[in-house]
Short mmCIF file of C-alpha atoms and ligand atoms in Angstrom, two decimals:
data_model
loop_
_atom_site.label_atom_id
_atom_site.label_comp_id
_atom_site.label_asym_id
_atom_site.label_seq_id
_atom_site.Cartn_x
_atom_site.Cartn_y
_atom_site.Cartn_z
CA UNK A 18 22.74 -23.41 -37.01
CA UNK A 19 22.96 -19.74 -37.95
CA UNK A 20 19.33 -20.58 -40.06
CA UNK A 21 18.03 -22.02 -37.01
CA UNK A 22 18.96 -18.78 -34.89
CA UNK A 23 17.63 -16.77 -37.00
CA UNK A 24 14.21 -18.11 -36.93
CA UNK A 25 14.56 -17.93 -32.98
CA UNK A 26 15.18 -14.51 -32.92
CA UNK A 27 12.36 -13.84 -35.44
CA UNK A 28 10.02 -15.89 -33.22
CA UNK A 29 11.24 -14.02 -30.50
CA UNK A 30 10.71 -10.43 -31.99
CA UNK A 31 7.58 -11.34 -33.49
CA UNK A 32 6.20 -11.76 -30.01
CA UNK A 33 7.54 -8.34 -28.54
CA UNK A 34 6.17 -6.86 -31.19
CA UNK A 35 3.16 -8.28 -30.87
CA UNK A 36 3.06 -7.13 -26.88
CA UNK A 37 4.27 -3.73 -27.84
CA UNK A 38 1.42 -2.91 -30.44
CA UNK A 39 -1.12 -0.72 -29.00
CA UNK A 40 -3.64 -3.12 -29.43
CA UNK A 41 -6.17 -5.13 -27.39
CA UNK A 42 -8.95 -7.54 -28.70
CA UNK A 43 -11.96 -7.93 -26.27
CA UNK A 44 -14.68 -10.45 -27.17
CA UNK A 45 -16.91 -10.22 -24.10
CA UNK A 46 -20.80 -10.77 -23.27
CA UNK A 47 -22.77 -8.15 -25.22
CA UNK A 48 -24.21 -5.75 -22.52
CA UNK A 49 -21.67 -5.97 -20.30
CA UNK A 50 -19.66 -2.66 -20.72
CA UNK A 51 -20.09 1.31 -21.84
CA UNK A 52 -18.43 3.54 -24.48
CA UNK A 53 -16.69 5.47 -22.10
CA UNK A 54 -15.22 3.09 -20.20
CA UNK A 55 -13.58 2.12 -23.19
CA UNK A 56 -13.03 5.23 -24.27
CA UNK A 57 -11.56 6.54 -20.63
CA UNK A 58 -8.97 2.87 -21.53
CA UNK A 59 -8.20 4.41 -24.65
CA UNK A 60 -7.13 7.52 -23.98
CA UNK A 61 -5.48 6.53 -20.77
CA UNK A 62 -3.53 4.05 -21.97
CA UNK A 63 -2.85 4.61 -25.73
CA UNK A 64 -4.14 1.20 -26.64
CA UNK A 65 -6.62 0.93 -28.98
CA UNK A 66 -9.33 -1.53 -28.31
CA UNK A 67 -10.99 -3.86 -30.81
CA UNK A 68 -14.31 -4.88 -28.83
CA UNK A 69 -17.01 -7.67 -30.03
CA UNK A 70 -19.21 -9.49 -28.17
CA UNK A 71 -21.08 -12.80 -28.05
CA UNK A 72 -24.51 -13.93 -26.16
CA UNK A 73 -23.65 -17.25 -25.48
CA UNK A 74 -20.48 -18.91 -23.73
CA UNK A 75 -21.26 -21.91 -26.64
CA UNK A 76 -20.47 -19.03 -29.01
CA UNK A 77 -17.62 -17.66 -27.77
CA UNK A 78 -16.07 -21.67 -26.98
CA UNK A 79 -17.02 -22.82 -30.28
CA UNK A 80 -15.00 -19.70 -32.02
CA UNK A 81 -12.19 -20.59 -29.91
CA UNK A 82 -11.86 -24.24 -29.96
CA UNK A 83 -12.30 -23.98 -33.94
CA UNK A 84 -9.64 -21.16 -34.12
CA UNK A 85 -7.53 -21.25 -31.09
CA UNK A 86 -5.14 -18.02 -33.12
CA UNK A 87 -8.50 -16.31 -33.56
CA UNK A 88 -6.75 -13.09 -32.07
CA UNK A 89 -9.09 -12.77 -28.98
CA UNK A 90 -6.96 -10.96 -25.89
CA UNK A 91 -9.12 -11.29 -23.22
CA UNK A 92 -12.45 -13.28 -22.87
CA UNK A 93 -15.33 -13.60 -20.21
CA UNK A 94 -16.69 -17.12 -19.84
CA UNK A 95 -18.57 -18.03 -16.96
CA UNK A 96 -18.35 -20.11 -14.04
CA UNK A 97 -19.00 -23.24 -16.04
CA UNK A 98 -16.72 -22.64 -19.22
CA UNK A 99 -13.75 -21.72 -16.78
CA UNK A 100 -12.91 -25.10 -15.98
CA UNK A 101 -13.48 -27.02 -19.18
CA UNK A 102 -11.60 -24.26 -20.91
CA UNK A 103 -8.70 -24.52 -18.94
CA UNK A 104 -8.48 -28.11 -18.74
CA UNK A 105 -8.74 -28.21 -22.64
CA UNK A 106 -5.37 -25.94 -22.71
CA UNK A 107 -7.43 -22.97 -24.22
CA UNK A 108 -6.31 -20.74 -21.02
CA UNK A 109 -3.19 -18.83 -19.95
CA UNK A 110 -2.30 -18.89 -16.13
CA UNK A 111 -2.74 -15.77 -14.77
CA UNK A 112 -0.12 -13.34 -13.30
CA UNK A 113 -1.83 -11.90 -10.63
CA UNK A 114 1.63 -9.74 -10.18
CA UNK A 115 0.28 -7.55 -13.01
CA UNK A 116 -2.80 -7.14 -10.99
CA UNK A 117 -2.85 -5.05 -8.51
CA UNK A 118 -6.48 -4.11 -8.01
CA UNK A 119 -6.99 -7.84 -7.58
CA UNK A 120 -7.29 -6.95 -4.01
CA UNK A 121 -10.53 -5.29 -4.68
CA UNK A 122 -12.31 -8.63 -5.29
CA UNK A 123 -14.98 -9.84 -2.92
CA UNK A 124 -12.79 -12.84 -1.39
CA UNK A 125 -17.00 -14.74 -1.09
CA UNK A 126 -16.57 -14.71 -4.76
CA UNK A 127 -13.01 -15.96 -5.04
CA UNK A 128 -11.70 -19.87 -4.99
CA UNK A 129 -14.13 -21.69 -6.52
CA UNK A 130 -14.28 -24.93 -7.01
CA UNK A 131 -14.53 -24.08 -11.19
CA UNK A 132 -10.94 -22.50 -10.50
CA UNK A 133 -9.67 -23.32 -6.88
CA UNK A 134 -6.78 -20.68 -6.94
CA UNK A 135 -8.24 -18.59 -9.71
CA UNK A 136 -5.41 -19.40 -11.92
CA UNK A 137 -7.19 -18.74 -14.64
CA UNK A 138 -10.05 -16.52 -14.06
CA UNK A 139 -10.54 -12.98 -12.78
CA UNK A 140 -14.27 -12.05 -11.79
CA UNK A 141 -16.33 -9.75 -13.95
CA UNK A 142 -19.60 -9.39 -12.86
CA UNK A 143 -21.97 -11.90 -11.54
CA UNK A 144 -26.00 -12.58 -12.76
CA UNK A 145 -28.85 -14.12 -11.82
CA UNK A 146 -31.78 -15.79 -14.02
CA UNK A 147 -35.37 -14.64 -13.66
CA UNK A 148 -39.08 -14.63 -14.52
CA UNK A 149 -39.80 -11.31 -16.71
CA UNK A 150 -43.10 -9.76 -16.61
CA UNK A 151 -44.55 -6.98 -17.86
CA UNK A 152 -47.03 -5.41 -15.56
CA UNK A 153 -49.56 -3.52 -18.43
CA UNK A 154 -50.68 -7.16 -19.58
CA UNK A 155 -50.57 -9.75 -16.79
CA UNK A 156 -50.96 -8.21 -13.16
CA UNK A 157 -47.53 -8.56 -10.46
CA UNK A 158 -47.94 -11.63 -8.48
CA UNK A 159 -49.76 -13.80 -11.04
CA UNK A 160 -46.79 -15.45 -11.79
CA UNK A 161 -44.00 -16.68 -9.04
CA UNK A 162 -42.88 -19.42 -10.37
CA UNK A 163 -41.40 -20.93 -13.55
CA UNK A 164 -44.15 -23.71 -13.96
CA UNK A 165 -46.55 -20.75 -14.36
CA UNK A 166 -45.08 -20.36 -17.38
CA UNK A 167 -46.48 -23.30 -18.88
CA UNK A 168 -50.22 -22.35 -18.06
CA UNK A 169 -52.08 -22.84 -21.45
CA UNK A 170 -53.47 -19.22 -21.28
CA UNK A 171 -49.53 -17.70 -22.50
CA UNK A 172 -49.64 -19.50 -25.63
CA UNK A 173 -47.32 -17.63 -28.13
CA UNK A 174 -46.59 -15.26 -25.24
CA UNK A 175 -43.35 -15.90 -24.06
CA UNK A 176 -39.17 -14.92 -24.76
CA UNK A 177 -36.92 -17.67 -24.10
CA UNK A 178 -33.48 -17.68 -23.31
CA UNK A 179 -31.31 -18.87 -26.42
CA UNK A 180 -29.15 -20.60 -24.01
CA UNK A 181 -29.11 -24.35 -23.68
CA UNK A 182 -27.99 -24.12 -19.85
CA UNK A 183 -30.63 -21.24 -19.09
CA UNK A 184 -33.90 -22.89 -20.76
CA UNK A 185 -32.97 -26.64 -19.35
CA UNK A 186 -32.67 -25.11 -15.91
CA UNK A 187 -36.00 -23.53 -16.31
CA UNK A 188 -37.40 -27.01 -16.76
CA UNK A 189 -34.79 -28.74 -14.26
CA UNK A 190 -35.97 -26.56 -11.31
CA UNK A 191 -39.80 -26.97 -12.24
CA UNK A 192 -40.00 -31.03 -12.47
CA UNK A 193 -37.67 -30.56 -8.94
CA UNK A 194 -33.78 -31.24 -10.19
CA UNK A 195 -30.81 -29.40 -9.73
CA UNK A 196 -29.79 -27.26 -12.63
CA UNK A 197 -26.53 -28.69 -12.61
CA UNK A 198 -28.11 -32.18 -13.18
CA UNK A 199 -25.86 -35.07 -15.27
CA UNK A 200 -28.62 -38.06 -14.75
CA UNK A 201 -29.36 -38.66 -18.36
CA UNK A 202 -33.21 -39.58 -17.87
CA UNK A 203 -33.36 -36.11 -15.53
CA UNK A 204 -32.33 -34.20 -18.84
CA UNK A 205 -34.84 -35.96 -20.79
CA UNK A 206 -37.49 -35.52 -18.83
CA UNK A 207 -36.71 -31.59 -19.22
CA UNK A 208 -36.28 -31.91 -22.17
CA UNK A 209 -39.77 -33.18 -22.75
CA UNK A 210 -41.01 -30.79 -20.16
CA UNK A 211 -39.67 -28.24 -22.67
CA UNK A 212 -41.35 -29.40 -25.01
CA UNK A 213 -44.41 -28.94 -23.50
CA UNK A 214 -43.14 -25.30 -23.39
CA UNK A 215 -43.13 -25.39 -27.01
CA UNK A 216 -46.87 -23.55 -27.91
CA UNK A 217 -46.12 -20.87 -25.57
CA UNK A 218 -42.82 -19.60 -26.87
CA UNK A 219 -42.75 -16.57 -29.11
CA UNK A 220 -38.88 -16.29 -29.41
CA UNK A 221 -35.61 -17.64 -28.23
CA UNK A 222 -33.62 -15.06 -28.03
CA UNK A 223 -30.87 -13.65 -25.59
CA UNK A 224 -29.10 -10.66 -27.70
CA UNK A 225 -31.66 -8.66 -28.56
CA UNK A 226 -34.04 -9.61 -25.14
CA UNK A 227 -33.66 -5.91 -23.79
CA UNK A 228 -35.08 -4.01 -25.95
CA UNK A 229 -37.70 -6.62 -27.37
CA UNK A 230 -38.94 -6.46 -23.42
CA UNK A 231 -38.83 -3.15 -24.17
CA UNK A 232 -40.97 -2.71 -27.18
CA UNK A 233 -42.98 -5.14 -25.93
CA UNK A 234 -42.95 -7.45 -28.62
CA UNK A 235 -42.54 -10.22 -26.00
CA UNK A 236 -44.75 -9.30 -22.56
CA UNK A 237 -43.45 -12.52 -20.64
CA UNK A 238 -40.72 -14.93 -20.46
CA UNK A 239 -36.95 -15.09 -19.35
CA UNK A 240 -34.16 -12.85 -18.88
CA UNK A 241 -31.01 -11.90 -17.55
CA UNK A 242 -31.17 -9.48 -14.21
CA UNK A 243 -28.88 -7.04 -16.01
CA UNK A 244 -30.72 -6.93 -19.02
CA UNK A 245 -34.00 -6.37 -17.23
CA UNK A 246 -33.12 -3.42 -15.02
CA UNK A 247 -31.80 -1.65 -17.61
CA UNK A 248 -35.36 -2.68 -19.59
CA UNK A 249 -36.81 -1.13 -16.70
CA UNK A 250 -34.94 2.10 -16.74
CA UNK A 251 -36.94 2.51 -20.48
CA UNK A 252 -40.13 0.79 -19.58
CA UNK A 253 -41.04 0.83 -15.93
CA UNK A 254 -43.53 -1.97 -16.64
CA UNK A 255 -41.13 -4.60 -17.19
CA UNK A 256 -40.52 -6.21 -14.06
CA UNK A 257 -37.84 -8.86 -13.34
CA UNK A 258 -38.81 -10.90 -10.41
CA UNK A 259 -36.66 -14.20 -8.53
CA UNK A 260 -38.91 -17.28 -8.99
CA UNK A 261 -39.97 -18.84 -5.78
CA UNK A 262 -39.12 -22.62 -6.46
CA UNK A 263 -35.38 -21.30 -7.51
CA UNK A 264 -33.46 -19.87 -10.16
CA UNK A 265 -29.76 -19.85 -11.43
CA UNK A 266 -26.61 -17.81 -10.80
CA UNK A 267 -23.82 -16.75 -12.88
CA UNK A 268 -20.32 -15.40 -12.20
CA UNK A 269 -18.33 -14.19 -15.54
CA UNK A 270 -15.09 -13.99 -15.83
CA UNK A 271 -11.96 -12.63 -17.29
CA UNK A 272 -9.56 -15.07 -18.86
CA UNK A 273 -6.58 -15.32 -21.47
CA UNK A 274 -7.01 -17.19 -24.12
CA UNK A 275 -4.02 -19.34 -25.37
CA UNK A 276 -3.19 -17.54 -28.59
CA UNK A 277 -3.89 -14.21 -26.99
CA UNK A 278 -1.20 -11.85 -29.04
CA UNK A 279 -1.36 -8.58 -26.17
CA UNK A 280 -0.78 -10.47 -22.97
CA UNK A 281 0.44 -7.59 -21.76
CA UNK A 282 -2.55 -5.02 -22.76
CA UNK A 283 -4.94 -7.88 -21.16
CA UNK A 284 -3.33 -7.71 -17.98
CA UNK A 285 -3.53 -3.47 -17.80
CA UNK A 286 -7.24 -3.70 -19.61
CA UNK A 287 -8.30 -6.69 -16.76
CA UNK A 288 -6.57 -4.11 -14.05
CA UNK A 289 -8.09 -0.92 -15.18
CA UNK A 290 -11.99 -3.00 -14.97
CA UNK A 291 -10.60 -3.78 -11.23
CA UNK A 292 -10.47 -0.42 -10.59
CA UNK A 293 -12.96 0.52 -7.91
CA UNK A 294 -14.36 3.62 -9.93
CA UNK A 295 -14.14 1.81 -13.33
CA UNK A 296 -15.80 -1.46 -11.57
CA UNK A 297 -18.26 1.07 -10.37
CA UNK A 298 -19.23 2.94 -13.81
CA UNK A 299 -19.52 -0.72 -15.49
CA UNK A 300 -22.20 -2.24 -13.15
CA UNK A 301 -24.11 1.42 -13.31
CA UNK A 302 -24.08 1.33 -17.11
CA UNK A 303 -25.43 -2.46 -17.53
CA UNK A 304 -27.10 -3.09 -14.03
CA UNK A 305 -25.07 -6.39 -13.68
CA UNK A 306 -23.49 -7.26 -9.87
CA UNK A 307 -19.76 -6.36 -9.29
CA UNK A 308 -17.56 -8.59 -7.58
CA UNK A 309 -15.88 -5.53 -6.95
CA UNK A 310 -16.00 -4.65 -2.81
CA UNK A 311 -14.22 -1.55 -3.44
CA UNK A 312 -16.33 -0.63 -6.17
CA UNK A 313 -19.91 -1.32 -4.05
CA UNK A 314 -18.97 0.94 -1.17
CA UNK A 315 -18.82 3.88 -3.98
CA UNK A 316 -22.37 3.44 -5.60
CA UNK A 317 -25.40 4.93 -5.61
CA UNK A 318 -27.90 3.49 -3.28
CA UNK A 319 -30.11 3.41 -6.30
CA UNK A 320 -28.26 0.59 -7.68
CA UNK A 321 -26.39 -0.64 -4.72
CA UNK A 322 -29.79 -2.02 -3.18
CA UNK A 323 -31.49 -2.19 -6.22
CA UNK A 324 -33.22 -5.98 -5.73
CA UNK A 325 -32.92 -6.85 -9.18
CA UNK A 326 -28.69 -6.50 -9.26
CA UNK A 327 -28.13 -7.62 -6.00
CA UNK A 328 -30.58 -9.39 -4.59
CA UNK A 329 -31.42 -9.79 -0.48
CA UNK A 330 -29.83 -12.66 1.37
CA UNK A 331 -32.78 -14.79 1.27
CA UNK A 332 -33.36 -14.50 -2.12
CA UNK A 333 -30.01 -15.44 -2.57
CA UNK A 334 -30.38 -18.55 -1.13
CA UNK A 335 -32.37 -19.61 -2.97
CA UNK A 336 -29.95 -19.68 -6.25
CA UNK A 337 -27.86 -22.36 -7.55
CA UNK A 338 -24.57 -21.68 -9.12
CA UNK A 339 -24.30 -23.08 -12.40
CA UNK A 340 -21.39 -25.68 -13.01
CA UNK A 341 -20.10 -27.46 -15.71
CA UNK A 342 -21.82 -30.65 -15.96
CA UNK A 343 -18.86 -32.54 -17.82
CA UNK A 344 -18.68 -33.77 -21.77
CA UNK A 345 -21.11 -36.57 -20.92
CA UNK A 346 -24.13 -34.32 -19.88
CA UNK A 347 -22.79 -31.60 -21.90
CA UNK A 348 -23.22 -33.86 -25.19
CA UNK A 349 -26.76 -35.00 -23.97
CA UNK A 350 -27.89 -31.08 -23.32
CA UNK A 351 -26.98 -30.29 -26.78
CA UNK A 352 -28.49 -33.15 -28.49
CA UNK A 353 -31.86 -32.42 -26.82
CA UNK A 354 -31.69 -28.71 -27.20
CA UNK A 355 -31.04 -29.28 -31.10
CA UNK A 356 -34.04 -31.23 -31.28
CA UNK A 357 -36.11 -28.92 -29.50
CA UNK A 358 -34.84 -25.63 -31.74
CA UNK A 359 -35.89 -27.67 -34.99
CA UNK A 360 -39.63 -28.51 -32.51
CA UNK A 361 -38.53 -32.49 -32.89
N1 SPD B 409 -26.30 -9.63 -21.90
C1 SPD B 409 -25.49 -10.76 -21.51
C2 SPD B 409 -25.65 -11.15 -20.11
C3 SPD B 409 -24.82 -12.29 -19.65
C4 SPD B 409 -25.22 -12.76 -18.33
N2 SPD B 409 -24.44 -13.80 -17.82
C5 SPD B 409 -24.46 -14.99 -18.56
C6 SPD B 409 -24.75 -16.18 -17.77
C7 SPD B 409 -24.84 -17.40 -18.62
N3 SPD B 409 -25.31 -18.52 -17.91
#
């Protein structure tokens, strides 16, 4: 008995412990935060913060699910990882008592059907998927749409997203599905649509798709909105533009993972990004959307109407929010987009 108490109390100051080390470990989307936003956490708070980052939620779920202790305190899947992530156990309900600045949320962007109460999630930043151009080799308004993108005269021209959701929706959209779509003979057909692709793609890549849009080692292709107005910032050619025939939209979002070790720390890092300045300096520094009402009514017009970040109602309209498609789907997307990687 005295044994078993023992390990109890152990147990028990292990975890305290744990919550009272000055220590938080971020994995989040790379691109998605500054320096001194972590350093202004930092030095407010005392707690040091071990930040890494991932460019795909297939990443960041495949870390987890194979090492469930792997340390993480706070993650940032999106809309369509919420829900399977919670209903696999791999989430901690939130305590939106430790959140104040959860009043600062855009209520349009809270409830949704991925996470009805938003037990689990607390929104990040939202994005949109788009058509990148750049306007020193093929002139604005030659391409609208994403089925330009398979003309023959882009061979070896274009960047594609390294993202199994982002380059089947390209296809999806074109041949006239929704991106969300679970019919198995839909996702072959895009799949063989994206094969058709195949001669025109230069790169799949989604990490390092800023700057290789800048450098113009890729002139054409996919991106991120984020991603591209910052690309724009450096090279004023690059243009991101909202394809006419429709394109997808994100929402990321903060969440606890299971074996998180600072609980605590999560909930003052996830209430320090609600804060309307600190919501404000984030979406400046990466030129992703804030969920953050608060946080809109300080910014610059610059970026506050910027079209790329947040685009106009009708434009918005014409987006589709991505969803999880279930295991089914899920396991048919993957098997196609292996075979497509190795050109099969
Ligand atoms: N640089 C990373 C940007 C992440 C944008 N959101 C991801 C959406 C995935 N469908």
């Amino acid at each position: 008995m005295k044994y078993f108490l023992f390990i109890i109390l152990l147990f028990v100051s292990l975890a305290v412990w744990a919550d009272d080390e000055k220590i938080l470990n971020v994995y989040n989307w790379s691109g998605y935060i500054s320096d001194d936003v972590l350093n202004q956490f930092e030095k407010e708070t005392g707690i040091h913060v071990n930040y890494t980052t991932y460019d795909s939620n297939e990443t960041m779920y495949a870390k987890l699910k194979a090492d469930p202790d792997a340390g993480y305190d706070m993650v940032v899947p999106s809309t369509y990882f919420i829900d399977r992530m919670y209903k696999q156990g791999m989430l901690q309900k939130i305590d939106r008592s430790k959140i104040p600045n959860f009043k600062n949320l855009n209520p349009a962007l809270l409830n949704k059907a991925f996470d009805p109460h938003n037990q689990y999630s607390i929104p990040y930043f939202w994005s949109t998927t788009g058509i990148v151009i750049n306007t020193q080799y093929y002139p604005a308004g030659s391409i609208t749409n994403w089925s330009d993108l398979w003309k023959g005269q882009y061979k070896d021209q274009l960047l594609i997203l390294d993202d199994v959701r982002e380059a089947f929706s390209m296809a999806l959209i074109t041949l006239g599905y929704s991106a969300n779509d679970v019919d198995p003979a839909h996702i072959k057909a895009a799949y063989l649509k994206l094969r058709q692709l195949l001669p025109n793609v230069r790169l799949f890549n989604d990490e390092a798709a800023a700057s290789i849009y800048i450098d113009e080692d890729a002139v054409l292709g996919m991106g991120w909105n984020g991603d591209i107005y910052m690309a724009n910032k450096e090279n004023p050619k690059v243009k991101f533009l909202y394809p006419k025939g429709g394109y997808v939209l994100s929402l990321d979002s903060m969440a606890i993972p299971r074996g998180a070790r600072h609980v605590e720390n999560a909930y003052k890092f996830i209430n320090f990004i609600l804060r309307p300045d600190i919501a404000m300096q984030i979406s400046m520094a990466t030129g992703y959307a804030s969920p953050n009402l608060a946080a809109q009514k300080l910014m610059p017009k610059a970026l506050a109407q910027n079209e790329i970040t947040y685009p106009d109602a009708a434009t918005l309209a014409r987006g589709e929010v991505q969803t999880d498609v279930g295991p089914a789907a899920n396991a048919i997307y993957e098997k196609y987009w292996e075979l497509l990687k190795i050109g099969a």
